[in-house]
PDB file of C-alpha atoms in Angstrom:
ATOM      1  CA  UNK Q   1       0.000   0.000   0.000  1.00 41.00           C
ATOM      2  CA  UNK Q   2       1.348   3.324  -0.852  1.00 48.00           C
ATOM      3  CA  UNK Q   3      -0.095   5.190   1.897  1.00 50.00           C
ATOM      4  CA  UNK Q   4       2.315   5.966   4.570  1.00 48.00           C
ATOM      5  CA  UNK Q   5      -0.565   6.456   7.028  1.00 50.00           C
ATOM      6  CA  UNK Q   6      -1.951   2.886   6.141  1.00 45.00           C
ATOM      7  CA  UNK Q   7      -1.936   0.978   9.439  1.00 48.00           C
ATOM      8  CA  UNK Q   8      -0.817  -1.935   7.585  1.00 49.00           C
ATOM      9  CA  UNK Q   9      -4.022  -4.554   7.668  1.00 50.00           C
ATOM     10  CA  UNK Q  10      -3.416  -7.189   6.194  1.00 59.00           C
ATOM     11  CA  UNK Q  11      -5.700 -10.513   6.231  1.00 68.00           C
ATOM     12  CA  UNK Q  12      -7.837 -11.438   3.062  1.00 86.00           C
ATOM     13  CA  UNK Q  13      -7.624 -13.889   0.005  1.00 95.00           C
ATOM     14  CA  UNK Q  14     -10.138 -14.544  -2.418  1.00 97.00           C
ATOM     15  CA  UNK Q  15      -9.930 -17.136  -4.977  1.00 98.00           C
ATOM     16  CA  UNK Q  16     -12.214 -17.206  -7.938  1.00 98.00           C
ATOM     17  CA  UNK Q  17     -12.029 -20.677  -9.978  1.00 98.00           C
ATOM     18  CA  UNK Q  18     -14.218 -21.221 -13.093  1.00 97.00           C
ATOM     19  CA  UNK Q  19     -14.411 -25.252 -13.819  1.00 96.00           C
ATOM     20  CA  UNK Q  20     -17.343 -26.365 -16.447  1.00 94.00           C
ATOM     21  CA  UNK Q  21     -20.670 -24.514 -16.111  1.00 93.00           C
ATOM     22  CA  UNK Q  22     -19.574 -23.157 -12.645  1.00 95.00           C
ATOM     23  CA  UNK Q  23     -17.911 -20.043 -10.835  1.00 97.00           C
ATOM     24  CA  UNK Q  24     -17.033 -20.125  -7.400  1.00 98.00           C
ATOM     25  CA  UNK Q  25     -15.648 -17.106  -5.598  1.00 98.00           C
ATOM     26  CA  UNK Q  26     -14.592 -17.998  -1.708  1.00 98.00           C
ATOM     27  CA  UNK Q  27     -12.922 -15.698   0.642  1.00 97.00           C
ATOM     28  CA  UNK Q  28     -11.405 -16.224   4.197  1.00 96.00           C
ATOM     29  CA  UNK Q  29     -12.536 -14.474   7.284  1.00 91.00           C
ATOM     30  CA  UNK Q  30      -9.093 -13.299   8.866  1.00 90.00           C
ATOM     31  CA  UNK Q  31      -8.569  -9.422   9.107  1.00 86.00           C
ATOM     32  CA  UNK Q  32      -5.333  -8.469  10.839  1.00 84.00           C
ATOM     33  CA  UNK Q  33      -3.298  -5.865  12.570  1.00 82.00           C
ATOM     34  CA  UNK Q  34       0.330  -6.135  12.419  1.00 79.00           C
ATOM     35  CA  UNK Q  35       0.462  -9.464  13.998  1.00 83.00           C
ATOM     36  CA  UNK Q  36      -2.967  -9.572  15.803  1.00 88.00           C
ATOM     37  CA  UNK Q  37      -5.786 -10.979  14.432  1.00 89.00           C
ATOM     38  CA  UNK Q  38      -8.551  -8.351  14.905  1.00 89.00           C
ATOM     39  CA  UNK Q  39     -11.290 -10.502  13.357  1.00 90.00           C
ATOM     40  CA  UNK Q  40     -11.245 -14.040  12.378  1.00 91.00           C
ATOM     41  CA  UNK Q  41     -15.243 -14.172  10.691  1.00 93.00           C
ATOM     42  CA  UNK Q  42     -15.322 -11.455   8.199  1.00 91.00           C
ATOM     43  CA  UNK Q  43     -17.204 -11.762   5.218  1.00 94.00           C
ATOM     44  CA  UNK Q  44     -15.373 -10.626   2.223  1.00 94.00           C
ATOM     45  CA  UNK Q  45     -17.543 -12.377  -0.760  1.00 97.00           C
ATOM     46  CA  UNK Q  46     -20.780 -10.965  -1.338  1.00 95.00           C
ATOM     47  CA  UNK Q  47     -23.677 -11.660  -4.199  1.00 95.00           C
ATOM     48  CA  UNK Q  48     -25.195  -8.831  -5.760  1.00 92.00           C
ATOM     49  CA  UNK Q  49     -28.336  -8.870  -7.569  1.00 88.00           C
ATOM     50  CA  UNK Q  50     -28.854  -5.521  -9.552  1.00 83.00           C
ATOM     51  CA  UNK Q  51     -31.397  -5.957 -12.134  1.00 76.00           C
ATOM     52  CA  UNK Q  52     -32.145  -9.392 -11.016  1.00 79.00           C
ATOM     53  CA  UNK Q  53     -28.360 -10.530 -12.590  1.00 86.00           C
ATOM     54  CA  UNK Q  54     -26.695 -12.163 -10.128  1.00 93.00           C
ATOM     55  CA  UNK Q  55     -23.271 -11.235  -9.663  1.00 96.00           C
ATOM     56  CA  UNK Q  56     -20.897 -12.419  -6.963  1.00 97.00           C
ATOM     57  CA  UNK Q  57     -18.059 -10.228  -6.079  1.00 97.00           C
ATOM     58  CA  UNK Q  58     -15.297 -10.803  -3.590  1.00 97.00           C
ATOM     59  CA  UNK Q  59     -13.085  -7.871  -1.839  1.00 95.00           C
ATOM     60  CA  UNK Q  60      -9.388  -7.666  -0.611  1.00 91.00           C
ATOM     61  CA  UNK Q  61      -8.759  -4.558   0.834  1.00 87.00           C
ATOM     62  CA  UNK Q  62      -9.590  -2.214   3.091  1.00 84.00           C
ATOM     63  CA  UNK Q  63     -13.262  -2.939   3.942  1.00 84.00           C
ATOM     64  CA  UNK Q  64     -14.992   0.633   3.937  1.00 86.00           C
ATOM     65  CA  UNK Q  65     -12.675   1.488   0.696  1.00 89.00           C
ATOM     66  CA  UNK Q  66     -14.543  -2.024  -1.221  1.00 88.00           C
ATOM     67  CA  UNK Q  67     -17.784  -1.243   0.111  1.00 90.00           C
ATOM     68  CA  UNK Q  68     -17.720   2.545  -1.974  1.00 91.00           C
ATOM     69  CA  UNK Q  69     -16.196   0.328  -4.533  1.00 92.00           C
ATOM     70  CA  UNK Q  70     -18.911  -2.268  -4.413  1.00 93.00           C
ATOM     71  CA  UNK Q  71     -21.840   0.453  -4.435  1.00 94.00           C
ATOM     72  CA  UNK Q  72     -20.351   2.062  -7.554  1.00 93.00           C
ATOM     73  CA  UNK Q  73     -20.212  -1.308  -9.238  1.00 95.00           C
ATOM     74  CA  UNK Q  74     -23.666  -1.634  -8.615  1.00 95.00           C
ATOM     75  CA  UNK Q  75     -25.173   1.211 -10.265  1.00 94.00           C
ATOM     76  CA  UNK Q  76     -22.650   0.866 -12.914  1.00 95.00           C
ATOM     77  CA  UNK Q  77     -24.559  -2.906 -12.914  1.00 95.00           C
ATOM     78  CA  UNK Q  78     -27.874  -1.054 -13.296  1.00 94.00           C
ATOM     79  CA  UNK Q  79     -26.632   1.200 -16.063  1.00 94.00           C
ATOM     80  CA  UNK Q  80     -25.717  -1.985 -18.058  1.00 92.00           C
ATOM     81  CA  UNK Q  81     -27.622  -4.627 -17.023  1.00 91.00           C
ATOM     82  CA  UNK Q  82     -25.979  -8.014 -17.978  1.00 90.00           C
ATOM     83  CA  UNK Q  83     -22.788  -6.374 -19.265  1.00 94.00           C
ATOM     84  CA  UNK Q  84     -20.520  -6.934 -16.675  1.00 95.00           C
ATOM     85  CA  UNK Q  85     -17.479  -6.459 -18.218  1.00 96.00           C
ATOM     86  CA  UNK Q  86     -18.685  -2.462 -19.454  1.00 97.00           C
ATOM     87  CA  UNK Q  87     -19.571  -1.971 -16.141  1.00 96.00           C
ATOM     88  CA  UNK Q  88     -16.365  -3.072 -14.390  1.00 96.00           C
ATOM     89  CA  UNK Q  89     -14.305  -1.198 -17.413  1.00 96.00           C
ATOM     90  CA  UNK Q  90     -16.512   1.830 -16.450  1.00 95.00           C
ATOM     91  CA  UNK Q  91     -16.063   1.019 -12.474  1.00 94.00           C
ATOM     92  CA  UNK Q  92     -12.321   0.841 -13.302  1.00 94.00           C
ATOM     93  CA  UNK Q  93     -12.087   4.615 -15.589  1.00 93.00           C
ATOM     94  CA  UNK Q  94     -14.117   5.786 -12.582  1.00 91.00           C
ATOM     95  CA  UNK Q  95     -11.265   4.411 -10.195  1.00 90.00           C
ATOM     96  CA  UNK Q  96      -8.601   5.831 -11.912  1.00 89.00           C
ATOM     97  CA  UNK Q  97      -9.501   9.267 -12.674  1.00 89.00           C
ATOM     98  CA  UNK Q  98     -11.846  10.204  -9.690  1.00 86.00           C
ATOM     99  CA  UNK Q  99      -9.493  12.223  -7.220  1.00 86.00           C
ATOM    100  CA  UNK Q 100     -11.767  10.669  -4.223  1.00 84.00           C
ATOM    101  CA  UNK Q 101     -11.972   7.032  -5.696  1.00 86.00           C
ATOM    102  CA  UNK Q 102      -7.955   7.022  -6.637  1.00 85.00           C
ATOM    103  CA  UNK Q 103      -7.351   6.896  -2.878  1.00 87.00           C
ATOM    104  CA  UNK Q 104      -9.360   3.513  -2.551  1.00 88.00           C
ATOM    105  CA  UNK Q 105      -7.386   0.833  -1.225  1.00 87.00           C
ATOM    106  CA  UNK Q 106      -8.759  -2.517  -2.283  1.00 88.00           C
ATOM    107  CA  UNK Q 107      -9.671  -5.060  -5.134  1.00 92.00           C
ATOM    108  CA  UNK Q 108     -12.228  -6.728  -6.558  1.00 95.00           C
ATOM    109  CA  UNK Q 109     -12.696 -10.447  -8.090  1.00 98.00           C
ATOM    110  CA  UNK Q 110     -16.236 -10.147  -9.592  1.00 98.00           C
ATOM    111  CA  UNK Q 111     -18.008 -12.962 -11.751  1.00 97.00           C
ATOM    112  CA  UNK Q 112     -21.892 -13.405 -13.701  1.00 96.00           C
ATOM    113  CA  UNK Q 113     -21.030 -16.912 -14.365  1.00 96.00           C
ATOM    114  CA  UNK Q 114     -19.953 -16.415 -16.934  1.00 95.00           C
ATOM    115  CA  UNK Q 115     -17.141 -13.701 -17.165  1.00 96.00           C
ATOM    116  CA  UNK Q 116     -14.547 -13.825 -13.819  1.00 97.00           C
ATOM    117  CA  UNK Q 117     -12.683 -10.456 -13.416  1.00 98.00           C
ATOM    118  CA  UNK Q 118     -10.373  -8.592 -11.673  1.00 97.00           C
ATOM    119  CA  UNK Q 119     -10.653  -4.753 -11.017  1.00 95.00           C
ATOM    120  CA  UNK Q 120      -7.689  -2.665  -9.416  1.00 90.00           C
ATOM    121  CA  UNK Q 121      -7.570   0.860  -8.543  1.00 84.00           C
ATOM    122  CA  UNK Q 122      -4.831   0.869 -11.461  1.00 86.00           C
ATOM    123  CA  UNK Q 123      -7.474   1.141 -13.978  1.00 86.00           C
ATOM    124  CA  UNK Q 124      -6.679  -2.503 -14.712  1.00 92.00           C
ATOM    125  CA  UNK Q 125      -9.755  -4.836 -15.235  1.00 96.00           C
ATOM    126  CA  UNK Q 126      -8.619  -8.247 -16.694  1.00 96.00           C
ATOM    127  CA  UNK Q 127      -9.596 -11.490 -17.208  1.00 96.00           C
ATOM    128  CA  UNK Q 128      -7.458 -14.094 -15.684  1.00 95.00           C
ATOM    129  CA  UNK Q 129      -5.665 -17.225 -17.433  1.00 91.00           C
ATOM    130  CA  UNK Q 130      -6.629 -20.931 -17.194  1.00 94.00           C
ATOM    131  CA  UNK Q 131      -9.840 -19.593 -15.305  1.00 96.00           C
ATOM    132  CA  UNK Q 132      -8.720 -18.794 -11.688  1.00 98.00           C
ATOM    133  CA  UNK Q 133      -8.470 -15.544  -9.887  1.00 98.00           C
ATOM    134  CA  UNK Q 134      -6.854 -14.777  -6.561  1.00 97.00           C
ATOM    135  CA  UNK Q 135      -5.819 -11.698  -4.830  1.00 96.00           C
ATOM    136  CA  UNK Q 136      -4.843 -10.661  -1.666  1.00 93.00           C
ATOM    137  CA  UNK Q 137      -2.337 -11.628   1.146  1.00 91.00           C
ATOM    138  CA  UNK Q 138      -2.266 -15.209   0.749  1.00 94.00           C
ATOM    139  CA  UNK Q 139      -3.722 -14.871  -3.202  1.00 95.00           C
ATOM    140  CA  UNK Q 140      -0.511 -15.969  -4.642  1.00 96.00           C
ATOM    141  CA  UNK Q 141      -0.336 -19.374  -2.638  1.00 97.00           C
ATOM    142  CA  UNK Q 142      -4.075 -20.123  -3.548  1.00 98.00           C
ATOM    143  CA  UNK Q 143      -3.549 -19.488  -7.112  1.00 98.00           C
ATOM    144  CA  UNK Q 144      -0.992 -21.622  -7.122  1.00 98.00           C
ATOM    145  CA  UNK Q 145      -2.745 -24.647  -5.115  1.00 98.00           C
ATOM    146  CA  UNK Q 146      -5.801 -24.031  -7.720  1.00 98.00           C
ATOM    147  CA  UNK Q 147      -3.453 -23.962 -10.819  1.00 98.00           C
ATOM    148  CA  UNK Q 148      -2.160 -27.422  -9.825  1.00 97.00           C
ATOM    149  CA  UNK Q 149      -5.984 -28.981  -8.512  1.00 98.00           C
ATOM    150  CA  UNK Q 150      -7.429 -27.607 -11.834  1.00 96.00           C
ATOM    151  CA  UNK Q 151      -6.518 -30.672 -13.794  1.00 95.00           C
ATOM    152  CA  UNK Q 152      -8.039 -33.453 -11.062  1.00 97.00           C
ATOM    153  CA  UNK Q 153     -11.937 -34.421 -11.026  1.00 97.00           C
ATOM    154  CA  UNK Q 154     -12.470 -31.663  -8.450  1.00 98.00           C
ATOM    155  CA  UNK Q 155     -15.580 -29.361  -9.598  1.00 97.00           C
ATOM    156  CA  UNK Q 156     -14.779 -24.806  -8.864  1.00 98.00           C
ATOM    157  CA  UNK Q 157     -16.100 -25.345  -5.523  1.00 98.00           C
ATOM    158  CA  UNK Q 158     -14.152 -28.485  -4.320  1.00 98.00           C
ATOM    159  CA  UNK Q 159     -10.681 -26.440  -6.050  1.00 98.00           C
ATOM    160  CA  UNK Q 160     -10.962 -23.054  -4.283  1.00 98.00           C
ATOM    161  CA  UNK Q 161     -11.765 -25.015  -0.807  1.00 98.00           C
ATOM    162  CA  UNK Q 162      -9.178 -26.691  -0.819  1.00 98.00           C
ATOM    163  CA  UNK Q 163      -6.752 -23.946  -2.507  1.00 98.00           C
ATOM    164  CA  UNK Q 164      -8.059 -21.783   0.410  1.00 98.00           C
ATOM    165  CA  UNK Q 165      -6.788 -24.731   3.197  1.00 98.00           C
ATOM    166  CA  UNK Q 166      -3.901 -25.037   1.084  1.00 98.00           C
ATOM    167  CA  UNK Q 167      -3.422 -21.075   1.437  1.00 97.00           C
ATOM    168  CA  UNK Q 168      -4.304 -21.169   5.191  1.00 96.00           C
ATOM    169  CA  UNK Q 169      -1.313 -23.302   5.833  1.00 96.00           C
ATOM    170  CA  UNK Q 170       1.422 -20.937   4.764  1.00 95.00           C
ATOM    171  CA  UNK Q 171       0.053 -17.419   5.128  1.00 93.00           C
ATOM    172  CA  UNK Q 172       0.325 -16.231   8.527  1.00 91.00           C
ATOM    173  CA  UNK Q 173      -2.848 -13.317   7.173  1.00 90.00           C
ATOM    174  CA  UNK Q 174      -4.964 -16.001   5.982  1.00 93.00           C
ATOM    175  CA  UNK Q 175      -7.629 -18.478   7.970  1.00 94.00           C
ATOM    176  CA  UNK Q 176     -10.030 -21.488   7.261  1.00 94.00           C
ATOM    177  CA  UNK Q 177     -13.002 -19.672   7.439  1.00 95.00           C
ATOM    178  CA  UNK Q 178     -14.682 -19.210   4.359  1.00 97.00           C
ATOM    179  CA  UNK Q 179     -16.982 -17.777   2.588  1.00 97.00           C
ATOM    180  CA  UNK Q 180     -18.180 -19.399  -0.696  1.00 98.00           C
ATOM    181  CA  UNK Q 181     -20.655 -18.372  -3.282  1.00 97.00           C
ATOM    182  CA  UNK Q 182     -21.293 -20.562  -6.192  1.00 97.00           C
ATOM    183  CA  UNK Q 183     -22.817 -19.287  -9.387  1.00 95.00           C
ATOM    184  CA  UNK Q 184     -23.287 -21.179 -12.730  1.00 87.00           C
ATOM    185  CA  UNK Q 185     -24.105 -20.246 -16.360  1.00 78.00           C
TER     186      UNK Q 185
END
């Protein structure tokens, strides 16, 4: 984080894994302090239904910074209903040339079923390789657990569970307790 004042939380992955007809999105519930664990039950994956589209977005980040950013995305959802990926291009222009929204600290995996994104406050909204999406403290060891379960006769859900243990074991800012929303196309 680039903000000197940041009091340097730390404490969320999110995993998005696309397998077949199905999207799952989990998150853990560990937020942190430094090396306290402030809460161990957050809920960091939410589903959204503007429009009656379901979308399910998960959050890393500071939490009041993805909530703004999770409002926006839904009227941007409204504007354009089942375009997802105008709306997160629009959330992300929004992000990166709004003076207020620029000092938003968090990101955003976000999925219909059918498209799985990722938004950053860089303007960046892309669509992930070989169908998984992670971000976060411990994003890096679940995308690599998933990358490696992807080939097995696990379905999404079964993969990001156990990419999320499997993430839980080595980062210190990540915990078993998950939230998972599954959404299919």
């Amino acid at each position: 984080m680039s903000n000197t004042n940041f009091p340097g939380w730390h404490g969320t992955t999110i995993i998005g894994v696309r397998k077949g007809a199905q999207v799952v999105v989990a998150g853990d519930g560990q937020v942190s302090l430094g090396p306290t664990v402030i809460k161990g039950s957050a809920r960091k994956v939410r589903r959204l239904s503007p429009g009656g589209n379901d979308v399910v977005v998960g959050f890393a980040g500071s939490t009041a910074d993805a909530f703004t950013l999770l409002e926006r995305l839904e009227a941007k959802l409204e504007a354009t209903p089942g375009q997802l990926q105008r709306a997160c291009v629009e959330l992300a222009k929004d992000w990166r040339t709004d003076k207020y929204l620029q000092k938003l600290e968090a990101m955003l995996i976000v999925t219909d079923g059918a498209e799985l994104l990722i938004i950053t406050g860089a303007g960046d909204v892309l669509e992930p390789e070989h169908g998984i999406a992670a971000i976060g403290s411990g994003g890096n060891f679940a995308l690599a657990a998933a990358r490696g379960l992807q080939e097995t006769d696990l379905n999404a859900e079964e993969i990001a569970r156990k990419a999320m243990a499997i993430a839980s074991d080595i980062c210190v800012y990540t915990n078993g307790n998950l939230t998972v929303e599954v959404i299919s196309k």
